[in-house]
Every structure is written in structure tokens, then in C-alpha cells.
Coordinates of C-alpha atoms in Angstrom, one line a residue:
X134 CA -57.8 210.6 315.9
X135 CA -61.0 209.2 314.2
X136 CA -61.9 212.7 313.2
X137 CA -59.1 213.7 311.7
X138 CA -59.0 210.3 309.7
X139 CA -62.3 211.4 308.4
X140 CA -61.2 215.0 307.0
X141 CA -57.9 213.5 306.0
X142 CA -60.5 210.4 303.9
X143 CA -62.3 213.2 302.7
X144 CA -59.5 215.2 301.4
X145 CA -58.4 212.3 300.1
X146 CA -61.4 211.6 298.1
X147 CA -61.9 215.0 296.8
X148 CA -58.5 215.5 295.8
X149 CA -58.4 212.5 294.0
X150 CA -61.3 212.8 292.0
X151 CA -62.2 216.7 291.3
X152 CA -58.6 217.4 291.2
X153 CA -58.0 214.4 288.9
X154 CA -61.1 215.2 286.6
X155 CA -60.5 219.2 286.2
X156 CA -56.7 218.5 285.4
X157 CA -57.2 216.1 283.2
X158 CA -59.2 218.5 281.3
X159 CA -56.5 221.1 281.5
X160 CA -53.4 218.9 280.9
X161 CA -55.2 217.7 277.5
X162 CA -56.5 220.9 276.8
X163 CA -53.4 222.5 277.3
X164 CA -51.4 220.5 275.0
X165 CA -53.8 220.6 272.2
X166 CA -54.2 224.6 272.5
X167 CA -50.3 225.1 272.7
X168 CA -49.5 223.2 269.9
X169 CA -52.2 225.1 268.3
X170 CA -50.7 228.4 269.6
X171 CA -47.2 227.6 269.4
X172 CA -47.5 226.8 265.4
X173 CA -49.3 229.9 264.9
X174 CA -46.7 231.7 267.3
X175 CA -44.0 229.8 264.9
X176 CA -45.6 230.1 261.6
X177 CA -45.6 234.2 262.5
X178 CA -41.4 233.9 263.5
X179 CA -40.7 232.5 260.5
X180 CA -43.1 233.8 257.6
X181 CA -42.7 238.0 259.1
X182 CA -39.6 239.6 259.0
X183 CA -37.9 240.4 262.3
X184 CA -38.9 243.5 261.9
X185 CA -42.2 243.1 261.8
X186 CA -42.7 240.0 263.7
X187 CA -40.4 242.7 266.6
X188 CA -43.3 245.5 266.1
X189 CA -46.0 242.8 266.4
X190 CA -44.6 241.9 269.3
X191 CA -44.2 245.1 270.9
X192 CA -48.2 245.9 270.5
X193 CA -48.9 242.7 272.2
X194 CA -46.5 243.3 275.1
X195 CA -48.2 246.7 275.5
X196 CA -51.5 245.2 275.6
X197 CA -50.7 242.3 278.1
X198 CA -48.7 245.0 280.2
X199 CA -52.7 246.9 280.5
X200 CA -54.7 243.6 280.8
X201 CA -52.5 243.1 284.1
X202 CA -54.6 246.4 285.7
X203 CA -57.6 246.0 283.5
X204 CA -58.8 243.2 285.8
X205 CA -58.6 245.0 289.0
X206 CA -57.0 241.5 290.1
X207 CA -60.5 240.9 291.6
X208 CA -60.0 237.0 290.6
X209 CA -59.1 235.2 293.3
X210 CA -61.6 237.4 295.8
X211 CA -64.5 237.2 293.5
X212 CA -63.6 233.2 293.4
X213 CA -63.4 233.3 297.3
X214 CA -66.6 235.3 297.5
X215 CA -68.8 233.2 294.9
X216 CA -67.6 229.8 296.9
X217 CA -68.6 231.9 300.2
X218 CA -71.7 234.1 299.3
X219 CA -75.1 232.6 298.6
X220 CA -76.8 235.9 296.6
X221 CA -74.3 234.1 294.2
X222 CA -76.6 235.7 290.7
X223 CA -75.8 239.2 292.7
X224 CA -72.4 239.1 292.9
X225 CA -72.0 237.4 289.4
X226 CA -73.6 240.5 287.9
X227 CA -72.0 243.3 289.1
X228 CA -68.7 241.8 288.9
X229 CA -69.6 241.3 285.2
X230 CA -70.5 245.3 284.9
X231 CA -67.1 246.5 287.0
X232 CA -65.0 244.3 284.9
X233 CA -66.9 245.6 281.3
X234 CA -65.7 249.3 282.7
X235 CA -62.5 248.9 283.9
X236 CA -62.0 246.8 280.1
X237 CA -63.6 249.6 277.9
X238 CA -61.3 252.5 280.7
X239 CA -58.1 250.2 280.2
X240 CA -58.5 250.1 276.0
X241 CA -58.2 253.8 276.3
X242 CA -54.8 253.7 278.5
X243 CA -53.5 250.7 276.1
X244 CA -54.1 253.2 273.1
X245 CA -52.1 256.0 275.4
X246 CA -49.2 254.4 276.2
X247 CA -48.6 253.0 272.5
X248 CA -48.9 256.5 271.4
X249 CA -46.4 257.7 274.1
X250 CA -43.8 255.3 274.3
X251 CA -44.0 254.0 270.8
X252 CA -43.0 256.4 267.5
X253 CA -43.7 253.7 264.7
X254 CA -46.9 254.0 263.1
X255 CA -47.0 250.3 262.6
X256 CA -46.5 249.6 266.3
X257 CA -49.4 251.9 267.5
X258 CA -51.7 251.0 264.4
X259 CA -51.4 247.5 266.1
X260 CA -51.8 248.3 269.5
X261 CA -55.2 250.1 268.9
X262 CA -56.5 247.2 267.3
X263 CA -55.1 244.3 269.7
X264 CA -56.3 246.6 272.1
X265 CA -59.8 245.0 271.6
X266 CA -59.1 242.5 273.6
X267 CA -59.0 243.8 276.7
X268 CA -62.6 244.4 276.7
X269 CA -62.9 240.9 275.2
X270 CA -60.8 239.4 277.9
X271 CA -62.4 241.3 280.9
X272 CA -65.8 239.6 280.3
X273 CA -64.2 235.9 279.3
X274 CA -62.2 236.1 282.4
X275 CA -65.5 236.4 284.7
X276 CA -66.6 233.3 283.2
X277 CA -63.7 231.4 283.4
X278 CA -63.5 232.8 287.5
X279 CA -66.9 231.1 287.6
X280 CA -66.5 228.3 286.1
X281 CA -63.2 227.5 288.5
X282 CA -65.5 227.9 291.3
X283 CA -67.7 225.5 290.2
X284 CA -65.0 223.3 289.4
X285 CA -66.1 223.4 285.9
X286 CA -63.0 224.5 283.7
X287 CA -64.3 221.6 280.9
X288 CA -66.0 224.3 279.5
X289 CA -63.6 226.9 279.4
X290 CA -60.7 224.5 278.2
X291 CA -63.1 223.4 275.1
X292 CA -63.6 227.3 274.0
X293 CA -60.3 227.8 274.4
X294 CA -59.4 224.8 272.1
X295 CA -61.6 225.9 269.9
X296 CA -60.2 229.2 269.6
X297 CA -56.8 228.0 269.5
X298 CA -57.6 225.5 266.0
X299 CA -59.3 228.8 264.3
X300 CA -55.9 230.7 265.1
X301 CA -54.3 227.4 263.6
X302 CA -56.5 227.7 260.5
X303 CA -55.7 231.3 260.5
X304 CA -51.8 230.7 260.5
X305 CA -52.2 228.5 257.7
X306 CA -53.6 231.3 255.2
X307 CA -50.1 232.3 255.3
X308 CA -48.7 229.5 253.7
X309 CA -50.9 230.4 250.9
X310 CA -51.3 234.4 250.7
X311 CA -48.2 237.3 252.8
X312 CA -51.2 238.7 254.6
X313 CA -50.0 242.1 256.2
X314 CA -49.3 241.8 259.8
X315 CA -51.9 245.1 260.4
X316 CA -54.8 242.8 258.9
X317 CA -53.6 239.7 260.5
X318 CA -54.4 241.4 264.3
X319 CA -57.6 242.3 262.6
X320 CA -58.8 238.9 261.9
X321 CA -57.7 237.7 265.3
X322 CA -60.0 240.7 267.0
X323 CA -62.8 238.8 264.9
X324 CA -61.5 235.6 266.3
X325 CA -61.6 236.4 269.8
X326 CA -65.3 238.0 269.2
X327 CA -66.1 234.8 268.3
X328 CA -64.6 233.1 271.4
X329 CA -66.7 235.6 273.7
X330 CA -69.9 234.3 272.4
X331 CA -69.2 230.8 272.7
X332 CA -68.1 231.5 276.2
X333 CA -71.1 233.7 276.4
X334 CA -73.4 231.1 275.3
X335 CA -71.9 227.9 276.7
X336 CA -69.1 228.5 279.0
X337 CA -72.0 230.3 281.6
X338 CA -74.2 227.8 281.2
X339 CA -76.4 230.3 279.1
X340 CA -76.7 232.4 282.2
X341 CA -75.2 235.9 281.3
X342 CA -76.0 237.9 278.9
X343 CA -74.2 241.3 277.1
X344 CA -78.0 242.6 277.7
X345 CA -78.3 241.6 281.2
X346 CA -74.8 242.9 281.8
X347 CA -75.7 246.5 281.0
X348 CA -78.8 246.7 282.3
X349 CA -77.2 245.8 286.2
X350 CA -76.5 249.0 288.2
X351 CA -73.4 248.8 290.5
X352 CA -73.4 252.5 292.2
X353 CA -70.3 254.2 292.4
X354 CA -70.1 254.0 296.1
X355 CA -69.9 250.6 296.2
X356 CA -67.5 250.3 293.7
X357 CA -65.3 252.9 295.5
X358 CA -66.0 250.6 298.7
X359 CA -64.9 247.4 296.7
X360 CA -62.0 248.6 295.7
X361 CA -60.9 250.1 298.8
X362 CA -61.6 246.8 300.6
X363 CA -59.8 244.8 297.9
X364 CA -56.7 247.1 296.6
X365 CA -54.1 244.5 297.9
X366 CA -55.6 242.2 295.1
X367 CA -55.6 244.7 292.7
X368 CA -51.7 245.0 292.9
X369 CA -51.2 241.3 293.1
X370 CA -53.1 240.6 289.6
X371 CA -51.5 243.8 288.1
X372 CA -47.7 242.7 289.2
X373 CA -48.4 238.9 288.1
X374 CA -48.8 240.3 284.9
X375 CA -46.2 243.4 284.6
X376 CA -43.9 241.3 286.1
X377 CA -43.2 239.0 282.6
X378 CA -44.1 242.9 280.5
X379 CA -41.5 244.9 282.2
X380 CA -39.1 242.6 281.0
X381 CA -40.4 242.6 277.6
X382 CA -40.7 246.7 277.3
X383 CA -37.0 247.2 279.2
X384 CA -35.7 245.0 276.2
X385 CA -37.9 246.9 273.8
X386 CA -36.3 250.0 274.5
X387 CA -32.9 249.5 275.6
X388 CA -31.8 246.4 273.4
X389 CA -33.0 246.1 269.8
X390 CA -35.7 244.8 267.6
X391 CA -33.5 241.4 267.7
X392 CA -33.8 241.1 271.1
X393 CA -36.9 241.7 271.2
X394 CA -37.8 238.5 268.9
X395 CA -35.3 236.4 271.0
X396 CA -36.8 237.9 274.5
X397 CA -40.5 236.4 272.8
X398 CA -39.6 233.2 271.8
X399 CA -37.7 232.2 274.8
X400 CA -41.1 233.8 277.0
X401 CA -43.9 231.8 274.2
X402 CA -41.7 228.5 275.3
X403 CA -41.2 229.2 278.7
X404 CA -44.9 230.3 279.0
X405 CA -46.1 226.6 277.5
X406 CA -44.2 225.4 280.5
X407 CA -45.7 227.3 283.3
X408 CA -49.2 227.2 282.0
X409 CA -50.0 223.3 283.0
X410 CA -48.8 224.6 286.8
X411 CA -51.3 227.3 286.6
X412 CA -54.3 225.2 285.4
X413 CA -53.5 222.3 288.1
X414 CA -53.3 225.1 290.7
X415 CA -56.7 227.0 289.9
X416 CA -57.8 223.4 290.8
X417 CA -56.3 222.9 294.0
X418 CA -57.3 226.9 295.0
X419 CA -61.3 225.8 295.5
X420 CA -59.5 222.6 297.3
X421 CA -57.4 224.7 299.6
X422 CA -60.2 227.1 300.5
X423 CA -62.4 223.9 301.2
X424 CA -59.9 222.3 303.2
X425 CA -59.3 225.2 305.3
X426 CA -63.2 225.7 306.2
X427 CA -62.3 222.1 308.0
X428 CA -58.9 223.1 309.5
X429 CA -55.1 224.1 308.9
X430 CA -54.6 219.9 308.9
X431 CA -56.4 219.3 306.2
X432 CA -55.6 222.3 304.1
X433 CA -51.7 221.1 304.8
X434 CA -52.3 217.9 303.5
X435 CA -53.4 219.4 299.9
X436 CA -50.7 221.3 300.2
X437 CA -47.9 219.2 300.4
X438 CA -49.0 216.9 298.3
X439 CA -49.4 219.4 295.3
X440 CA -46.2 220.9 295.8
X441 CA -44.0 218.1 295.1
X442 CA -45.5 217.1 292.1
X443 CA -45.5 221.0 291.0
X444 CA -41.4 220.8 292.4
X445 CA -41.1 217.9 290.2
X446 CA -42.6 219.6 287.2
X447 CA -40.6 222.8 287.5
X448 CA -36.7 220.3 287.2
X449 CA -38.4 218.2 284.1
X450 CA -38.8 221.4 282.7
X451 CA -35.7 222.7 283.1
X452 CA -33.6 219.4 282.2
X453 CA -35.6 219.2 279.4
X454 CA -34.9 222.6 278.0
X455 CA -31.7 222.4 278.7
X456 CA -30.7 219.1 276.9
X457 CA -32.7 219.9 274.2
X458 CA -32.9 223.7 273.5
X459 CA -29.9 223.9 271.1
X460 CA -32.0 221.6 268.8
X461 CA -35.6 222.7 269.6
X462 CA -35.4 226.3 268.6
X463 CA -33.5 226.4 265.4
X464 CA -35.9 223.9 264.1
X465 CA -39.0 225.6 264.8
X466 CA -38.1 229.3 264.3
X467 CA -35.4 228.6 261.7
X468 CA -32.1 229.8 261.7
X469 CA -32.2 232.9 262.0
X470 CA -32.9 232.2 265.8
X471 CA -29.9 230.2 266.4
X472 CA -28.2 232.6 269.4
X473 CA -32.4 232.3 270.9
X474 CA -31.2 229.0 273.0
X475 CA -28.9 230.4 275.2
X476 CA -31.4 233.1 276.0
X477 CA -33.9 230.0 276.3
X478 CA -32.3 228.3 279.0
X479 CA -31.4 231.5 281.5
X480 CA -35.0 232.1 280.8
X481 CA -36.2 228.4 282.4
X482 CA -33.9 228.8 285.4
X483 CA -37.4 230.4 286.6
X484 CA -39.7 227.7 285.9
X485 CA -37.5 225.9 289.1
X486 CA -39.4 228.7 291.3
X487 CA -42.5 229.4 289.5
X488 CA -44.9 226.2 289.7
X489 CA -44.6 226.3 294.0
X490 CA -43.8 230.1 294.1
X491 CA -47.5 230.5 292.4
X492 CA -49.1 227.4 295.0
X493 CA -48.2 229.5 297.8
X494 CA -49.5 232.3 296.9
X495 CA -52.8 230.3 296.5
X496 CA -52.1 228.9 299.9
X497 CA -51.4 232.4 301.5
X498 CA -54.5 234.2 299.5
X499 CA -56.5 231.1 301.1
X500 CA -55.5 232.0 304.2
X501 CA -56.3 235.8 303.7
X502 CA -53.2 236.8 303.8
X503 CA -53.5 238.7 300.6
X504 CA -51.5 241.5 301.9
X505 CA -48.8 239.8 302.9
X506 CA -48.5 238.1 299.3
X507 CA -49.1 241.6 297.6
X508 CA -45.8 243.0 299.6
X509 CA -44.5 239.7 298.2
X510 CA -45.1 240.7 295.0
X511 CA -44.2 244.8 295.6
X512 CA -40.7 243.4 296.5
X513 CA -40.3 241.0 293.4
X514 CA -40.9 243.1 291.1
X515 CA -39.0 246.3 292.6
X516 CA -35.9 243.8 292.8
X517 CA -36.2 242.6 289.2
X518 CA -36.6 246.2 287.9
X519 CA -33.5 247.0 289.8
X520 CA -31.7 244.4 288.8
X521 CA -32.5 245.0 285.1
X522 CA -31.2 248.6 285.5
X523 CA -27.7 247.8 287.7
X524 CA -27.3 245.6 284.6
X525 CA -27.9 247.4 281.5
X526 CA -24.9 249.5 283.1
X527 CA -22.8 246.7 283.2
X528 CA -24.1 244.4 280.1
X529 CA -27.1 245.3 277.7
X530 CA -28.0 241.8 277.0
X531 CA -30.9 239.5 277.5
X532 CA -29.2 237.6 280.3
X533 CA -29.5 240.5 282.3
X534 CA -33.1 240.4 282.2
X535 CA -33.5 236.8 282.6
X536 CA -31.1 236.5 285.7
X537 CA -33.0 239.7 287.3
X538 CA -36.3 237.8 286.9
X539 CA -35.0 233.9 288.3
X540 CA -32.9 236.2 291.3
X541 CA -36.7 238.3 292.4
X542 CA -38.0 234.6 292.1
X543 CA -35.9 233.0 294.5
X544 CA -36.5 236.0 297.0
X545 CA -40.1 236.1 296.8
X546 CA -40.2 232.7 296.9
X547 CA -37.8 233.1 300.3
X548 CA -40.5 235.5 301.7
X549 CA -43.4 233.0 301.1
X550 CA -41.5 230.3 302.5
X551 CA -41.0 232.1 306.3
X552 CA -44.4 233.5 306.2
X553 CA -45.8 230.1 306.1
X554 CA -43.5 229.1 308.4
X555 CA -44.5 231.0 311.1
X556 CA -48.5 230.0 309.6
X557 CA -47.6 226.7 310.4
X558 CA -48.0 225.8 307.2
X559 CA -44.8 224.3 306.4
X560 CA -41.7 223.3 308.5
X561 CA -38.0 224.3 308.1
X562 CA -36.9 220.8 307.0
X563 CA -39.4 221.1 303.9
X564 CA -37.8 224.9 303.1
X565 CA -34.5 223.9 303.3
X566 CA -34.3 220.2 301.6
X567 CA -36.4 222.1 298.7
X568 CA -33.5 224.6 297.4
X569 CA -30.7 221.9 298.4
X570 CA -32.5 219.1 296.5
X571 CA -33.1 221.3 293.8
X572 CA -29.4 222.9 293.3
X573 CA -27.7 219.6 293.7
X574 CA -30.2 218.3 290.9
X575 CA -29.4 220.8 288.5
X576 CA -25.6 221.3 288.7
X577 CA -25.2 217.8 288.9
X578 CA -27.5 218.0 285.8
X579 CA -25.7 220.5 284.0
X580 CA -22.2 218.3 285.3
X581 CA -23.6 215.4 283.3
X582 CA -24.8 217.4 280.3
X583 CA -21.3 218.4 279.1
X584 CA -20.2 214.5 279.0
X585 CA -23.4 212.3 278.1
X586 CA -25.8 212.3 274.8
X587 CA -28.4 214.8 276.0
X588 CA -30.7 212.0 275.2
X589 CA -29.8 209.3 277.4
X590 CA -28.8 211.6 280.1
X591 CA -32.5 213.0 280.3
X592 CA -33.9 209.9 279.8
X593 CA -31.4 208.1 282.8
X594 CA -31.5 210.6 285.0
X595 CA -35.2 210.8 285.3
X596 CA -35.6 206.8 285.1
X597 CA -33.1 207.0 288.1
X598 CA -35.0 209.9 290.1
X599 CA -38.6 208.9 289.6
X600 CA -37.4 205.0 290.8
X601 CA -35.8 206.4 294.2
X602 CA -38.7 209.0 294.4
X603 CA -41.1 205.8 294.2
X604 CA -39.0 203.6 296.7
X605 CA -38.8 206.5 299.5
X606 CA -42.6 207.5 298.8
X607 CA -43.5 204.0 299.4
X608 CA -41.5 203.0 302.3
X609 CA -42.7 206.2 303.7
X610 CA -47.0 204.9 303.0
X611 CA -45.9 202.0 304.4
X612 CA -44.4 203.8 307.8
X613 CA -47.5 206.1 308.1
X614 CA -49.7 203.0 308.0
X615 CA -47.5 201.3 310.7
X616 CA -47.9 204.5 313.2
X617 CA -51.5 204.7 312.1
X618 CA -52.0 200.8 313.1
X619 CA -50.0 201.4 316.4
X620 CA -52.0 204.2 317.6
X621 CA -55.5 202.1 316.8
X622 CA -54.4 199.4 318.8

């Protein structure tokens, strides 16, 4: 019992303050770089034509599409490894030259599959030079998988604030001077060059250099052998990625360049939402791999405690959006995005699934049970192509795609939850009181919504929930302590 008091203490402790001071970073980071993003992302909306903001779109759908295989989704093993290794420099270097290949062999696909799927001119003109940043992104990512090992994602969230203001700045130039959208991506490609040198020069602690990079020989052999040993991670980072760029390409060629803005703006939102889970969980990943080195007791205790405040975060989403949608959008993207809230909210049914859906899969990758999680995935995204196709027959609509996507969600979600089960991980109570917790919350939501100012409803009904949430949470501390005191004594 004393023993597992002292993990439990330590746990405690590390959770509490590494945890505390790396999100903190990342919440305030995060809300500076969206805004930032999200006026640039508006200022595009409304100062490009559909049209062109459409075809804009497109090229950048077709480059995040490539950047999901350009990684070789080598993250969260080359995070595992570096915690794990200690010829740390090594390891560091020749993951730097696989990832500077696969990002110059990937540009070359990106430029393909423009040219193939694609017949404008503008489109493909676009794609070759947003392209860029694939080789860009390969090399930032290493640093930014470093720098979550260390626990040191200060560093990265300042670059990236950084970046995010110059893309402000740029966004502004509009105001003044129509710059083409063709010259816009080129300015951007100059942006982001200057974001890999700051990450270069300061987010690696001056460690890594483009030099130093090509100069490191990583024989073909052991490549072959790395990704052999590691191609279950490889489909995992690739289908994280597709999974959001299917969608967006289906609805670029079966619905039309309308749709296409409206599938955008409903994903840029949505994405503002998921991206504080994401930061708070590349946290807790170093946590749960430390916590496991102790035993599956301690690593449960991170768990469960991160997955009701990332539960809690995925309904204030959702309540939110769906009170306030109908206002939110017409406002920023003007009116000729008023149908865009309907689309909006189907969209952020997802975001229910998606903060704990993406803990687990830390959880089960922590466990190395990155196979399982990669037929996880294979099954998600096969059902939410499917799904996309059964209904284009019926309806060609965006809520088609969005149902497909919250529908593969809730059964890969399913799938994670028994898998864990039988790990021991979690219990049936937990799985069940989630999805009953969560529906009754949101119908009874949605009830209210149709009968109270959206205002005072999401105000009261989180006032209401927090305060019960509080009372139960404390009379359960207090209970633990009592069973704790009994079995001292």
C-alpha cells in the first residue's frame, strides 16, 4: 500500500506540474495562433471569390492529403525511442535525413496527383508551390517530436506564434492591395522558410543543422529494416491525416466549388476545436509512457484523469457551436456563408468522440499496441469512405460526409474502448456511463435549445453541470481519503 502511495504521489506531482506548465504553453499559444490563423483563414473567405478561395482550397487539401504519408507516421515511435534510447544524437540524426527524403519523394507525389486529379491550371499552379511545405514540415516536425520528448513544447508554441502573426500581417496586405491568390501561396512558402530557421536555430536548441543533416548517412538497409519494423505506424500517421482529406477531395469532386468552401470553413472551426485536445495529449503521451515504466496502476491513474477533462471539452464544444453557430459564421465569413452553419454543427457532432478517441490511442500506442490501433484506424476510415459513397447515392450533400465521419468515430472509438477493456485499462461502467452521459447531455441540450435564449441556456446549463460535477468529485476525494485512512489504521 505504501508503495503504490508513492507512484500514485509521484504521478501526482508530475502530472500536476509538467502537465500544468507544457499546457499552459499550448492553451495560450493556441489561442493567440488561431486567432491569428482564423483571421487570415477569414480575411481569405471573404476578400477571394468562391471560386478562387474553392481552388485555393483544393491545393491545400491535396497537400495535407500527402503530408499524412510524407511523415512515415514515425512520430510517436521516434518519441518512444528518444525517451527510451540513450545514443539519443544517433537516432536524432538519421531520423532527420529519412524524414528530409521521404519530404523531398512526397513533393513529387503532391505535384502528381494535382496534375491527375485536378484539370484547372490555377489549382495545380498552387499545388506545386504549397507543395513546398512538405519538405518544410518534414524537418519542423522532427523538432517539434523532440521537443515533446523533452517536454519542451515552449519553444515550438513561440515559433509557431510567430509564424502565425507574420501570416496575420500578411492577411492584412489585402485590405490594402487584391494580391493574386497564385502570389499569395508564394509569400507564405517564404513565410514558412522563415519559420524553419527559427525552429532550426532555436526550437533545437541550436543542435541540428541543414549541414549536419546531409552529411549523416542512413544506409538503405536500415531504412528498409525501420520501416518494415514500424509500418503499422506508418498507416496510423497516414490515416490520421487522410481521414479529414478524403472528406475534403470526395466533396471536391462530387459536390461543387460551394461545397467545397462550406466543407472548409466548418473543418478551419472545427479544427480550432480539436487542436487544444491534441496539444494537452502530446503532454500526457511522455506522462503515460513514464507512468507505465512504473506499472498499469499508475499509467491508469493519468488516464482517467485526462479523459474526463478531455470528455468535458469535447460537450462545451459542441453546446457551444450549437447555440452559437447560426451567429458566428455569417459574421465572420459574411453572408455569402449563411447555409455554412448547418454544415458547422453536423461537423462538431465529432468533436464529442475526438478529444478521448485520440487519448486512447496514446494510451494503446503506450502500451505497444500500435497494431491494434492501426486496424483501428484501417476500419475508421474504410467505414467513413463507405459511408460517404452509400450516400452520395442517396443525397449529394455535405451531411453525408459529416455523418459518415461522427458514425466511423463512434465505431473506432467502440473498438478502443473493448481493447482496453480486456488491457485492463478501463472498466465497463466507465465505457458505458460515457456514451449514456454524453447522449442524454446533448439531446437534452438540443431539447432546451429550441425553447431558451441560446445565451442563457449555455451559460445555465454549464453553471448547473460544472456545480454537480464539483459536488460528486468532491464527495468522491473525500470517500477515497476515508478508505485510504481505514486501511492505515
Amino acid at each position: 500500500m505504501k508503495a503504490l502511495r508513492n507512484i500514485q504521489s509521484r504521478v501526482r506531482s508530475w502530472f500536476s506540474t509538467a502537465l500544468f506548465t507544457n499546457s499552459l504553453w499550448g492553451v495560450v499559444s493556441n489561442v493567440l495562433q488561431n486567432i491569428l490563423f482564423s483571421v487570415f483563414f477569414i480575411v481569405l473567405a471573404r476578400q477571394y471569390s468562391t471560386e478562387d478561395f474553392a481552388q485555393y482550397v483544393i491545393a491545400n487539401t491535396v497537400y495535407g492529403f500527402i503530408l499524412g504519408f510524407s511523415t512515415l507516421g514515425l512520430g510517436h515511435w521516434f518519441i518512444r525511442e528518444l525517451v527510451n534510447t540513450e545514443d539519443k544524437k544517433t537516432l536524432t540524426d538519421k531520423f532527420f535525413k529519412i524524414q528530409l527524403y521521404s519530404g523531398l519523394f512526397f513533393y513529387l507525389v503532391n505535384t502528381l496527383m494535382s496534375y491527375s486529379l485536378y484539370d484547372s491550371q490555377l489549382v495545380r499552379n498552387l499545388s506545386v508551390l504549397i507543395g513546398i511545405n512538405i519538405i518544410f514540415d518534414n524537418i519542423i516536425n522532427v523538432i517539434k517530436y523532440i521537443n515533446i520528448a523533452r517536454l519542451e513544447q515552449r519553444k515550438t508554441f513561440v515559433i509557431l506564434t510567430i509564424e502565425a502573426f507574420l501570416k496575420f500581417l500578411l492577411a492584412c496586405v489585402l485590405f490594402v492591395y487584391p494580391v493574386p491568390v497564385l502570389y499569395l501561396s508564394f509569400f507564405l512558402i517564404l513565410l514558412r522558410l522563415v519559420t524553419l530557421n527559427l525552429f532550426l536555430r532555436y526550437g533545437s536548441s541550436k543542435d541540428v543543422s541543414l549541414p549536419q543533416i546531409l552529411r549523416i548517412i542512413v544506409p538503405w538497409k536500415e531504412l528498409k529494416s525501420l520501416l518494415a519494423s514500424n509500418w503499422s505506424f506508418i498507416i496510423i500517421g497516414s490515416i490520421s491525416v487522410i481521414y479529414w482529406r478524403i472528406g475534403s477531395i470526395l466533396v471536391s469532386k462530387v459536390l461543387d466549388l460551394e461545397a467545397v468552401a462550406n466543407y472548409e470553413i466548418s473543418f478551419k472551426l472545427f479544427s480550432i476545436a480539436y487542436l487544444l485536445p491534441v496539444i494537452v495529449a502530446s503532454t500526457v503521451y511522455p506522462m503515460l509512457l513514464n507512468a507505465y515504466k512504473e506499472n498499469l496502476q499508475a499509467m491508469r491513474k493519468v488516464y482517467h484523469n485526462a479523459f474526463i477533462a478531455f470528455m468535458a471539452y469535447g460537450l462545451i464544444s459542441y453546446t457551444f457551436i450549437y447555440s452559437f453557430a447560426d451567429m458566428i459564421v455569417p459574421w465572420l465569413f459574411s453572408d455569402k456563408y449563411a447555409g455554412t452553419p448547418q454544415y458547422c454543427k453536423e461537423m462538431f457532432l465529432s468533436i464529442l468522440i475526438f478529444p478521448t478517441l485520440f487519448l486512447q490511442a496514446n494510451v494503446m500506442i503506450t502500451m505497444k499496441l500500435e497494431k491494434l490501433d492501426m486496424l483501428c484506424n484501417i476500419v475508421s476510415l474504410v467505414l467513413n469512405v463507405s459511408l460517404c459513397f452509400i450516400g452520395f447515392s442517396i443525397d449529394k450533400s455535405l451531411t453525408v460526409v459529416n455523418l459518415a465521419i461522427f458514425i466511423s468515430f463512434i465505431a473506432f472509438h467502440m473498438i478502443q474502448d473493448w481493447v482496453l477493456w480486456k488491457r485492463g485499462v478501463s472498466g465497463w461502467k466507465e465505457v458505458s456511463g460515457f456514451y449514456l452521459v454524453s447522449a442524454a447531455l446533448v439531446f437534452g441540450y438540443q431539447y432546451l435549445n429550441n425553447m431558451m435564449n441560446p445565451f442563457v441556456l449555455f451559460a445555465g446549463f454549464w453553471i448547473l453541470l460544472l456545480s454537480v460535477g464539483w459536488i460528486f468529485y468532491s464527495r468522491w476525494t473525500k470517500k477515497q481519503k476515508m478508505e485510504f485512512s481505514v486501511s492505515q489504521s
